[in-house]
């Protein structure tokens, strides 16, 4: 009984699964029979979970290797959503792999990895398996939703949608391991933005952002099978739907570039363990003496020990604070010296990688311990070449039309982040957006009656702005600012000042100022006046142009 016996696996065949839950139920059944009660054991699913430092890994049903051993026909999908609504603080990525029978949609197994929320997703899928539900049923499950706990489309729903879309024939699936065997009859299409692509792509891919795909169809040959991909799969799916309707043969890379990187990383680690000399990927190391970094990649041989000369504690800062602190610290150290920075922002892991690639610095390691992410970065320069063009060659512009507090926050968060990435950022303020830059106490300004009335009706400066939604007579705005202080999020005034210090150009539309009766002496220092030509000239040379 219990751990000492083989069991019938719920998916099929026999298995040895030493888990406490099944053992306990088997003991209960034995007791039932001792007292003459008929009781039957209903097979084992193998639902299990473990904690590995700050990550949780869970599973139910058979994994891929077990299905191969059992000669079962299966298909798999990967999804990488957030553990709860991304706009609510504390969300972290969760990766789910769902295995199912492509002939009937029967769920064969699932695995998930993440910092939080893994247990409840695996539990839901385990119950769905036991109840005989299919992947199509997963999309219909009505699960708890509130921003601190989940999303309107839960990761379980999301996995079900992706699998059922494939079963319906809406899109063909391409697995990451297939790419190594591609022929000249196939092409890879990266539909992410240029900013995302600068952080890495699959070798040999053609880049056409999804928003430009309809206008650039003539660049895609119809005699080849197209495999589209984005970061996690959604835009790749949309691209495939568009291409299929235009007569192309297209499949979507399951789980996108994120899954591809994981698969390639695992293959290369296996090669390294087999003693192969050539290992692709990023050269990173730590000072553990083991030849492996916190990223699990092989260390570069023959390098002198790197000297960390600056320690930065950014644990109290939210995005883009940590990246801004990293940029500032890197400017204060010499070539070959390193900065070590710590933060509690989970998004910093990917931000640090992208920033280092964009700014041509070397990311030595990223470690995590008790919710703190620590990155070690060495400054490079001189003869060291950069694999990707520096972000400073990619100008960015933002048109700020709104004077809502939340929209103004978003604009300045993006602007500070862009400046930290080395980009030349121009913010063009027009109509209501000009109010963000008004002084609270401008002093005596000569105006006529209409201009003064306009001034009374509009907010005067960053402190007077209100939320676009749920303002509730100012109560919502007060609550939001209180939460920001508690979470150590920089205030709007602080973001405006840091943007100015970082060299962000603040340009105000002179025509809008005239219409609204606003004088330059009412605006904060450092503001430039310009017109539509000024904006268009900046936008023309920009790789990113936003309207907020």
PDB file of N, CA and C in Angstrom, residues 80-144:
ATOM      1  N   UNK A  80       2.385  32.102 -21.000  1.00  0.00           N
ATOM      2  CA  UNK A  80       3.221  32.804 -20.010  1.00  0.00           C
ATOM      3  C   UNK A  80       2.511  34.053 -19.485  1.00  0.00           C
ATOM      4  N   UNK A  81       1.342  33.924 -18.885  1.00  0.00           N
ATOM      5  CA  UNK A  81       0.638  35.109 -18.365  1.00  0.00           C
ATOM      6  C   UNK A  81       1.178  35.517 -16.996  1.00  0.00           C
ATOM      7  N   UNK A  82       0.582  36.558 -16.435  1.00  0.00           N
ATOM      8  CA  UNK A  82       0.940  37.003 -15.083  1.00  0.00           C
ATOM      9  C   UNK A  82       0.074  36.274 -14.059  1.00  0.00           C
ATOM     10  N   UNK A  83       0.586  36.174 -12.844  1.00  0.00           N
ATOM     11  CA  UNK A  83      -0.135  35.465 -11.783  1.00  0.00           C
ATOM     12  C   UNK A  83      -1.437  36.163 -11.414  1.00  0.00           C
ATOM     13  N   UNK A  84      -1.486  37.476 -11.556  1.00  0.00           N
ATOM     14  CA  UNK A  84      -2.740  38.218 -11.407  1.00  0.00           C
ATOM     15  C   UNK A  84      -2.670  39.450 -12.305  1.00  0.00           C
ATOM     16  N   UNK A  85      -3.694  40.276 -12.273  1.00  0.00           N
ATOM     17  CA  UNK A  85      -3.771  41.425 -13.182  1.00  0.00           C
ATOM     18  C   UNK A  85      -2.472  42.234 -13.134  1.00  0.00           C
ATOM     19  N   UNK A  86      -1.899  42.480 -14.303  1.00  0.00           N
ATOM     20  CA  UNK A  86      -0.594  43.113 -14.363  1.00  0.00           C
ATOM     21  C   UNK A  86      -0.558  44.521 -13.820  1.00  0.00           C
ATOM     22  N   UNK A  87      -1.690  45.227 -13.860  1.00  0.00           N
ATOM     23  CA  UNK A  87      -1.693  46.608 -13.381  1.00  0.00           C
ATOM     24  C   UNK A  87      -1.791  46.699 -11.864  1.00  0.00           C
ATOM     25  N   UNK A  88      -2.035  45.547 -11.199  1.00  0.00           N
ATOM     26  CA  UNK A  88      -2.058  45.547  -9.731  1.00  0.00           C
ATOM     27  C   UNK A  88      -0.672  45.148  -9.232  1.00  0.00           C
ATOM     28  N   UNK A  89      -0.115  45.862  -8.240  1.00  0.00           N
ATOM     29  CA  UNK A  89       1.265  45.584  -7.801  1.00  0.00           C
ATOM     30  C   UNK A  89       1.456  44.135  -7.370  1.00  0.00           C
ATOM     31  N   UNK A  90       2.661  43.625  -7.625  1.00  0.00           N
ATOM     32  CA  UNK A  90       3.036  42.308  -7.139  1.00  0.00           C
ATOM     33  C   UNK A  90       2.848  41.168  -8.112  1.00  0.00           C
ATOM     34  N   UNK A  91       2.347  41.445  -9.319  1.00  0.00           N
ATOM     35  CA  UNK A  91       2.157  40.368 -10.298  1.00  0.00           C
ATOM     36  C   UNK A  91       3.510  39.820 -10.728  1.00  0.00           C
ATOM     37  N   UNK A  92       3.571  38.515 -10.946  1.00  0.00           N
ATOM     38  CA  UNK A  92       4.804  37.883 -11.410  1.00  0.00           C
ATOM     39  C   UNK A  92       4.468  36.876 -12.498  1.00  0.00           C
ATOM     40  N   UNK A  93       5.412  36.584 -13.390  1.00  0.00           N
ATOM     41  CA  UNK A  93       5.118  35.670 -14.497  1.00  0.00           C
ATOM     42  C   UNK A  93       4.859  34.248 -14.005  1.00  0.00           C
ATOM     43  N   UNK A  94       3.993  33.544 -14.703  1.00  0.00           N
ATOM     44  CA  UNK A  94       3.748  32.128 -14.447  1.00  0.00           C
ATOM     45  C   UNK A  94       3.704  31.432 -15.803  1.00  0.00           C
ATOM     46  N   UNK A  95       4.470  30.356 -15.950  1.00  0.00           N
ATOM     47  CA  UNK A  95       4.528  29.610 -17.202  1.00  0.00           C
ATOM     48  C   UNK A  95       3.776  28.293 -17.037  1.00  0.00           C
ATOM     49  N   UNK A  96       2.856  28.028 -17.957  1.00  0.00           N
ATOM     50  CA  UNK A  96       2.026  26.818 -17.894  1.00  0.00           C
ATOM     51  C   UNK A  96       2.215  26.026 -19.181  1.00  0.00           C
ATOM     52  N   UNK A  97       2.452  24.728 -19.026  1.00  0.00           N
ATOM     53  CA  UNK A  97       2.537  23.801 -20.159  1.00  0.00           C
ATOM     54  C   UNK A  97       1.359  22.837 -20.044  1.00  0.00           C
ATOM     55  N   UNK A  98       0.538  22.781 -21.074  1.00  0.00           N
ATOM     56  CA  UNK A  98      -0.656  21.939 -21.075  1.00  0.00           C
ATOM     57  C   UNK A  98      -0.511  20.866 -22.147  1.00  0.00           C
ATOM     58  N   UNK A  99      -0.686  19.605 -21.764  1.00  0.00           N
ATOM     59  CA  UNK A  99      -0.599  18.462 -22.675  1.00  0.00           C
ATOM     60  C   UNK A  99      -1.977  17.869 -22.859  1.00  0.00           C
ATOM     61  N   UNK A 100      -2.346  17.567 -24.104  1.00  0.00           N
ATOM     62  CA  UNK A 100      -3.701  17.075 -24.360  1.00  0.00           C
ATOM     63  C   UNK A 100      -3.713  16.176 -25.592  1.00  0.00           C
ATOM     64  N   UNK A 101      -4.786  15.416 -25.724  1.00  0.00           N
ATOM     65  CA  UNK A 101      -4.978  14.539 -26.871  1.00  0.00           C
ATOM     66  C   UNK A 101      -5.581  15.360 -28.007  1.00  0.00           C
ATOM     67  N   UNK A 102      -4.891  15.510 -29.133  1.00  0.00           N
ATOM     68  CA  UNK A 102      -5.398  16.374 -30.211  1.00  0.00           C
ATOM     69  C   UNK A 102      -6.619  15.805 -30.927  1.00  0.00           C
ATOM     70  N   UNK A 103      -6.948  14.540 -30.686  1.00  0.00           N
ATOM     71  CA  UNK A 103      -8.105  13.945 -31.364  1.00  0.00           C
ATOM     72  C   UNK A 103      -9.417  14.237 -30.649  1.00  0.00           C
ATOM     73  N   UNK A 104      -9.365  14.379 -29.306  1.00  0.00           N
ATOM     74  CA  UNK A 104     -10.609  14.593 -28.553  1.00  0.00           C
ATOM     75  C   UNK A 104     -10.520  15.697 -27.508  1.00  0.00           C
ATOM     76  N   UNK A 105      -9.336  16.314 -27.352  1.00  0.00           N
ATOM     77  CA  UNK A 105      -9.188  17.406 -26.391  1.00  0.00           C
ATOM     78  C   UNK A 105      -9.030  16.959 -24.952  1.00  0.00           C
ATOM     79  N   UNK A 106      -8.901  15.659 -24.704  1.00  0.00           N
ATOM     80  CA  UNK A 106      -8.765  15.161 -23.337  1.00  0.00           C
ATOM     81  C   UNK A 106      -7.462  15.666 -22.726  1.00  0.00           C
ATOM     82  N   UNK A 107      -7.526  16.150 -21.492  1.00  0.00           N
ATOM     83  CA  UNK A 107      -6.348  16.680 -20.809  1.00  0.00           C
ATOM     84  C   UNK A 107      -5.484  15.513 -20.326  1.00  0.00           C
ATOM     85  N   UNK A 108      -4.210  15.513 -20.709  1.00  0.00           N
ATOM     86  CA  UNK A 108      -3.299  14.432 -20.344  1.00  0.00           C
ATOM     87  C   UNK A 108      -2.335  14.841 -19.231  1.00  0.00           C
ATOM     88  N   UNK A 109      -2.117  16.117 -19.069  1.00  0.00           N
ATOM     89  CA  UNK A 109      -1.216  16.565 -18.018  1.00  0.00           C
ATOM     90  C   UNK A 109      -0.956  18.056 -18.118  1.00  0.00           C
ATOM     91  N   UNK A 110      -0.321  18.587 -17.084  1.00  0.00           N
ATOM     92  CA  UNK A 110       0.032  20.011 -17.059  1.00  0.00           C
ATOM     93  C   UNK A 110       1.163  20.228 -16.075  1.00  0.00           C
ATOM     94  N   UNK A 111       2.011  21.181 -16.398  1.00  0.00           N
ATOM     95  CA  UNK A 111       3.053  21.628 -15.466  1.00  0.00           C
ATOM     96  C   UNK A 111       3.054  23.149 -15.447  1.00  0.00           C
ATOM     97  N   UNK A 112       3.458  23.700 -14.327  1.00  0.00           N
ATOM     98  CA  UNK A 112       3.503  25.160 -14.191  1.00  0.00           C
ATOM     99  C   UNK A 112       4.669  25.552 -13.291  1.00  0.00           C
ATOM    100  N   UNK A 113       5.265  26.707 -13.585  1.00  0.00           N
ATOM    101  CA  UNK A 113       6.364  27.248 -12.786  1.00  0.00           C
ATOM    102  C   UNK A 113       6.134  28.739 -12.604  1.00  0.00           C
ATOM    103  N   UNK A 114       6.334  29.230 -11.403  1.00  0.00           N
ATOM    104  CA  UNK A 114       6.185  30.655 -11.143  1.00  0.00           C
ATOM    105  C   UNK A 114       6.448  30.973  -9.691  1.00  0.00           C
ATOM    106  N   UNK A 115       6.479  32.263  -9.379  1.00  0.00           N
ATOM    107  CA  UNK A 115       6.717  32.685  -8.002  1.00  0.00           C
ATOM    108  C   UNK A 115       5.461  32.564  -7.145  1.00  0.00           C
ATOM    109  N   UNK A 116       4.287  32.690  -7.760  1.00  0.00           N
ATOM    110  CA  UNK A 116       3.043  32.587  -7.008  1.00  0.00           C
ATOM    111  C   UNK A 116       1.911  32.160  -7.936  1.00  0.00           C
ATOM    112  N   UNK A 117       0.874  31.550  -7.363  1.00  0.00           N
ATOM    113  CA  UNK A 117      -0.303  31.167  -8.124  1.00  0.00           C
ATOM    114  C   UNK A 117      -0.214  29.839  -8.829  1.00  0.00           C
ATOM    115  N   UNK A 118       0.915  29.126  -8.693  1.00  0.00           N
ATOM    116  CA  UNK A 118       1.073  27.836  -9.371  1.00  0.00           C
ATOM    117  C   UNK A 118       0.130  26.793  -8.778  1.00  0.00           C
ATOM    118  N   UNK A 119       0.018  26.773  -7.458  1.00  0.00           N
ATOM    119  CA  UNK A 119      -0.762  25.727  -6.795  1.00  0.00           C
ATOM    120  C   UNK A 119      -2.223  25.729  -7.227  1.00  0.00           C
ATOM    121  N   UNK A 120      -2.845  26.902  -7.266  1.00  0.00           N
ATOM    122  CA  UNK A 120      -4.273  26.913  -7.586  1.00  0.00           C
ATOM    123  C   UNK A 120      -4.523  26.590  -9.055  1.00  0.00           C
ATOM    124  N   UNK A 121      -3.585  26.945  -9.954  1.00  0.00           N
ATOM    125  CA  UNK A 121      -3.790  26.602 -11.368  1.00  0.00           C
ATOM    126  C   UNK A 121      -3.672  25.103 -11.588  1.00  0.00           C
ATOM    127  N   UNK A 122      -2.677  24.476 -10.976  1.00  0.00           N
ATOM    128  CA  UNK A 122      -2.530  23.031 -11.113  1.00  0.00           C
ATOM    129  C   UNK A 122      -3.698  22.306 -10.460  1.00  0.00           C
ATOM    130  N   UNK A 123      -4.162  22.817  -9.323  1.00  0.00           N
ATOM    131  CA  UNK A 123      -5.320  22.192  -8.656  1.00  0.00           C
ATOM    132  C   UNK A 123      -6.552  22.244  -9.554  1.00  0.00           C
ATOM    133  N   UNK A 124      -6.781  23.368 -10.204  1.00  0.00           N
ATOM    134  CA  UNK A 124      -7.948  23.498 -11.079  1.00  0.00           C
ATOM    135  C   UNK A 124      -7.855  22.500 -12.233  1.00  0.00           C
ATOM    136  N   UNK A 125      -6.673  22.400 -12.859  1.00  0.00           N
ATOM    137  CA  UNK A 125      -6.518  21.478 -13.987  1.00  0.00           C
ATOM    138  C   UNK A 125      -6.640  20.038 -13.520  1.00  0.00           C
ATOM    139  N   UNK A 126      -6.141  19.737 -12.313  1.00  0.00           N
ATOM    140  CA  UNK A 126      -6.270  18.379 -11.773  1.00  0.00           C
ATOM    141  C   UNK A 126      -7.736  17.999 -11.589  1.00  0.00           C
ATOM    142  N   UNK A 127      -8.540  18.926 -11.078  1.00  0.00           N
ATOM    143  CA  UNK A 127      -9.975  18.657 -10.906  1.00  0.00           C
ATOM    144  C   UNK A 127     -10.645  18.503 -12.270  1.00  0.00           C
ATOM    145  N   UNK A 128     -10.250  19.342 -13.225  1.00  0.00           N
ATOM    146  CA  UNK A 128     -10.819  19.240 -14.574  1.00  0.00           C
ATOM    147  C   UNK A 128     -10.517  17.873 -15.195  1.00  0.00           C
ATOM    148  N   UNK A 129      -9.287  17.388 -15.002  1.00  0.00           N
ATOM    149  CA  UNK A 129      -8.931  16.049 -15.499  1.00  0.00           C
ATOM    150  C   UNK A 129      -9.800  14.978 -14.859  1.00  0.00           C
ATOM    151  N   UNK A 130      -9.922  15.057 -13.534  1.00  0.00           N
ATOM    152  CA  UNK A 130     -10.708  14.055 -12.797  1.00  0.00           C
ATOM    153  C   UNK A 130     -12.160  14.072 -13.254  1.00  0.00           C
ATOM    154  N   UNK A 131     -12.673  15.234 -13.604  1.00  0.00           N
ATOM    155  CA  UNK A 131     -14.076  15.362 -14.023  1.00  0.00           C
ATOM    156  C   UNK A 131     -14.277  15.012 -15.498  1.00  0.00           C
ATOM    157  N   UNK A 132     -13.186  14.729 -16.218  1.00  0.00           N
ATOM    158  CA  UNK A 132     -13.310  14.362 -17.619  1.00  0.00           C
ATOM    159  C   UNK A 132     -13.507  15.539 -18.553  1.00  0.00           C
ATOM    160  N   UNK A 133     -13.146  16.749 -18.100  1.00  0.00           N
ATOM    161  CA  UNK A 133     -13.290  17.925 -18.961  1.00  0.00           C
ATOM    162  C   UNK A 133     -12.209  17.935 -20.039  1.00  0.00           C
ATOM    163  N   UNK A 134     -12.457  18.679 -21.105  1.00  0.00           N
ATOM    164  CA  UNK A 134     -11.501  18.808 -22.193  1.00  0.00           C
ATOM    165  C   UNK A 134     -10.850  20.187 -22.155  1.00  0.00           C
ATOM    166  N   UNK A 135      -9.881  20.391 -23.064  1.00  0.00           N
ATOM    167  CA  UNK A 135      -9.222  21.699 -23.105  1.00  0.00           C
ATOM    168  C   UNK A 135     -10.225  22.794 -23.479  1.00  0.00           C
ATOM    169  N   UNK A 136     -11.222  22.452 -24.263  1.00  0.00           N
ATOM    170  CA  UNK A 136     -12.252  23.435 -24.596  1.00  0.00           C
ATOM    171  C   UNK A 136     -13.042  23.863 -23.376  1.00  0.00           C
ATOM    172  N   UNK A 137     -13.237  22.932 -22.436  1.00  0.00           N
ATOM    173  CA  UNK A 137     -13.961  23.262 -21.206  1.00  0.00           C
ATOM    174  C   UNK A 137     -13.162  24.190 -20.302  1.00  0.00           C
ATOM    175  N   UNK A 138     -11.830  24.133 -20.386  1.00  0.00           N
ATOM    176  CA  UNK A 138     -11.006  24.992 -19.529  1.00  0.00           C
ATOM    177  C   UNK A 138     -11.304  26.470 -19.784  1.00  0.00           C
ATOM    178  N   UNK A 139     -11.561  26.817 -21.030  1.00  0.00           N
ATOM    179  CA  UNK A 139     -11.864  28.206 -21.354  1.00  0.00           C
ATOM    180  C   UNK A 139     -13.181  28.676 -20.771  1.00  0.00           C
ATOM    181  N   UNK A 140     -14.085  27.719 -20.438  1.00  0.00           N
ATOM    182  CA  UNK A 140     -15.398  28.078 -19.907  1.00  0.00           C
ATOM    183  C   UNK A 140     -15.439  28.103 -18.388  1.00  0.00           C
ATOM    184  N   UNK A 141     -14.355  27.695 -17.733  1.00  0.00           N
ATOM    185  CA  UNK A 141     -14.354  27.664 -16.267  1.00  0.00           C
ATOM    186  C   UNK A 141     -14.475  29.080 -15.711  1.00  0.00           C
ATOM    187  N   UNK A 142     -15.365  29.249 -14.766  1.00  0.00           N
ATOM    188  CA  UNK A 142     -15.568  30.552 -14.126  1.00  0.00           C
ATOM    189  C   UNK A 142     -14.809  30.564 -12.810  1.00  0.00           C
ATOM    190  N   UNK A 143     -13.665  31.215 -12.801  1.00  0.00           N
ATOM    191  CA  UNK A 143     -12.753  31.197 -11.659  1.00  0.00           C
ATOM    192  C   UNK A 143     -12.725  32.562 -10.982  1.00  0.00           C
ATOM    193  N   UNK A 144     -12.258  32.587  -9.748  1.00  0.00           N
ATOM    194  CA  UNK A 144     -12.227  33.830  -8.969  1.00  0.00           C
ATOM    195  C   UNK A 144     -11.417  34.904  -9.696  1.00  0.00           C
TER     196      UNK A 144
END
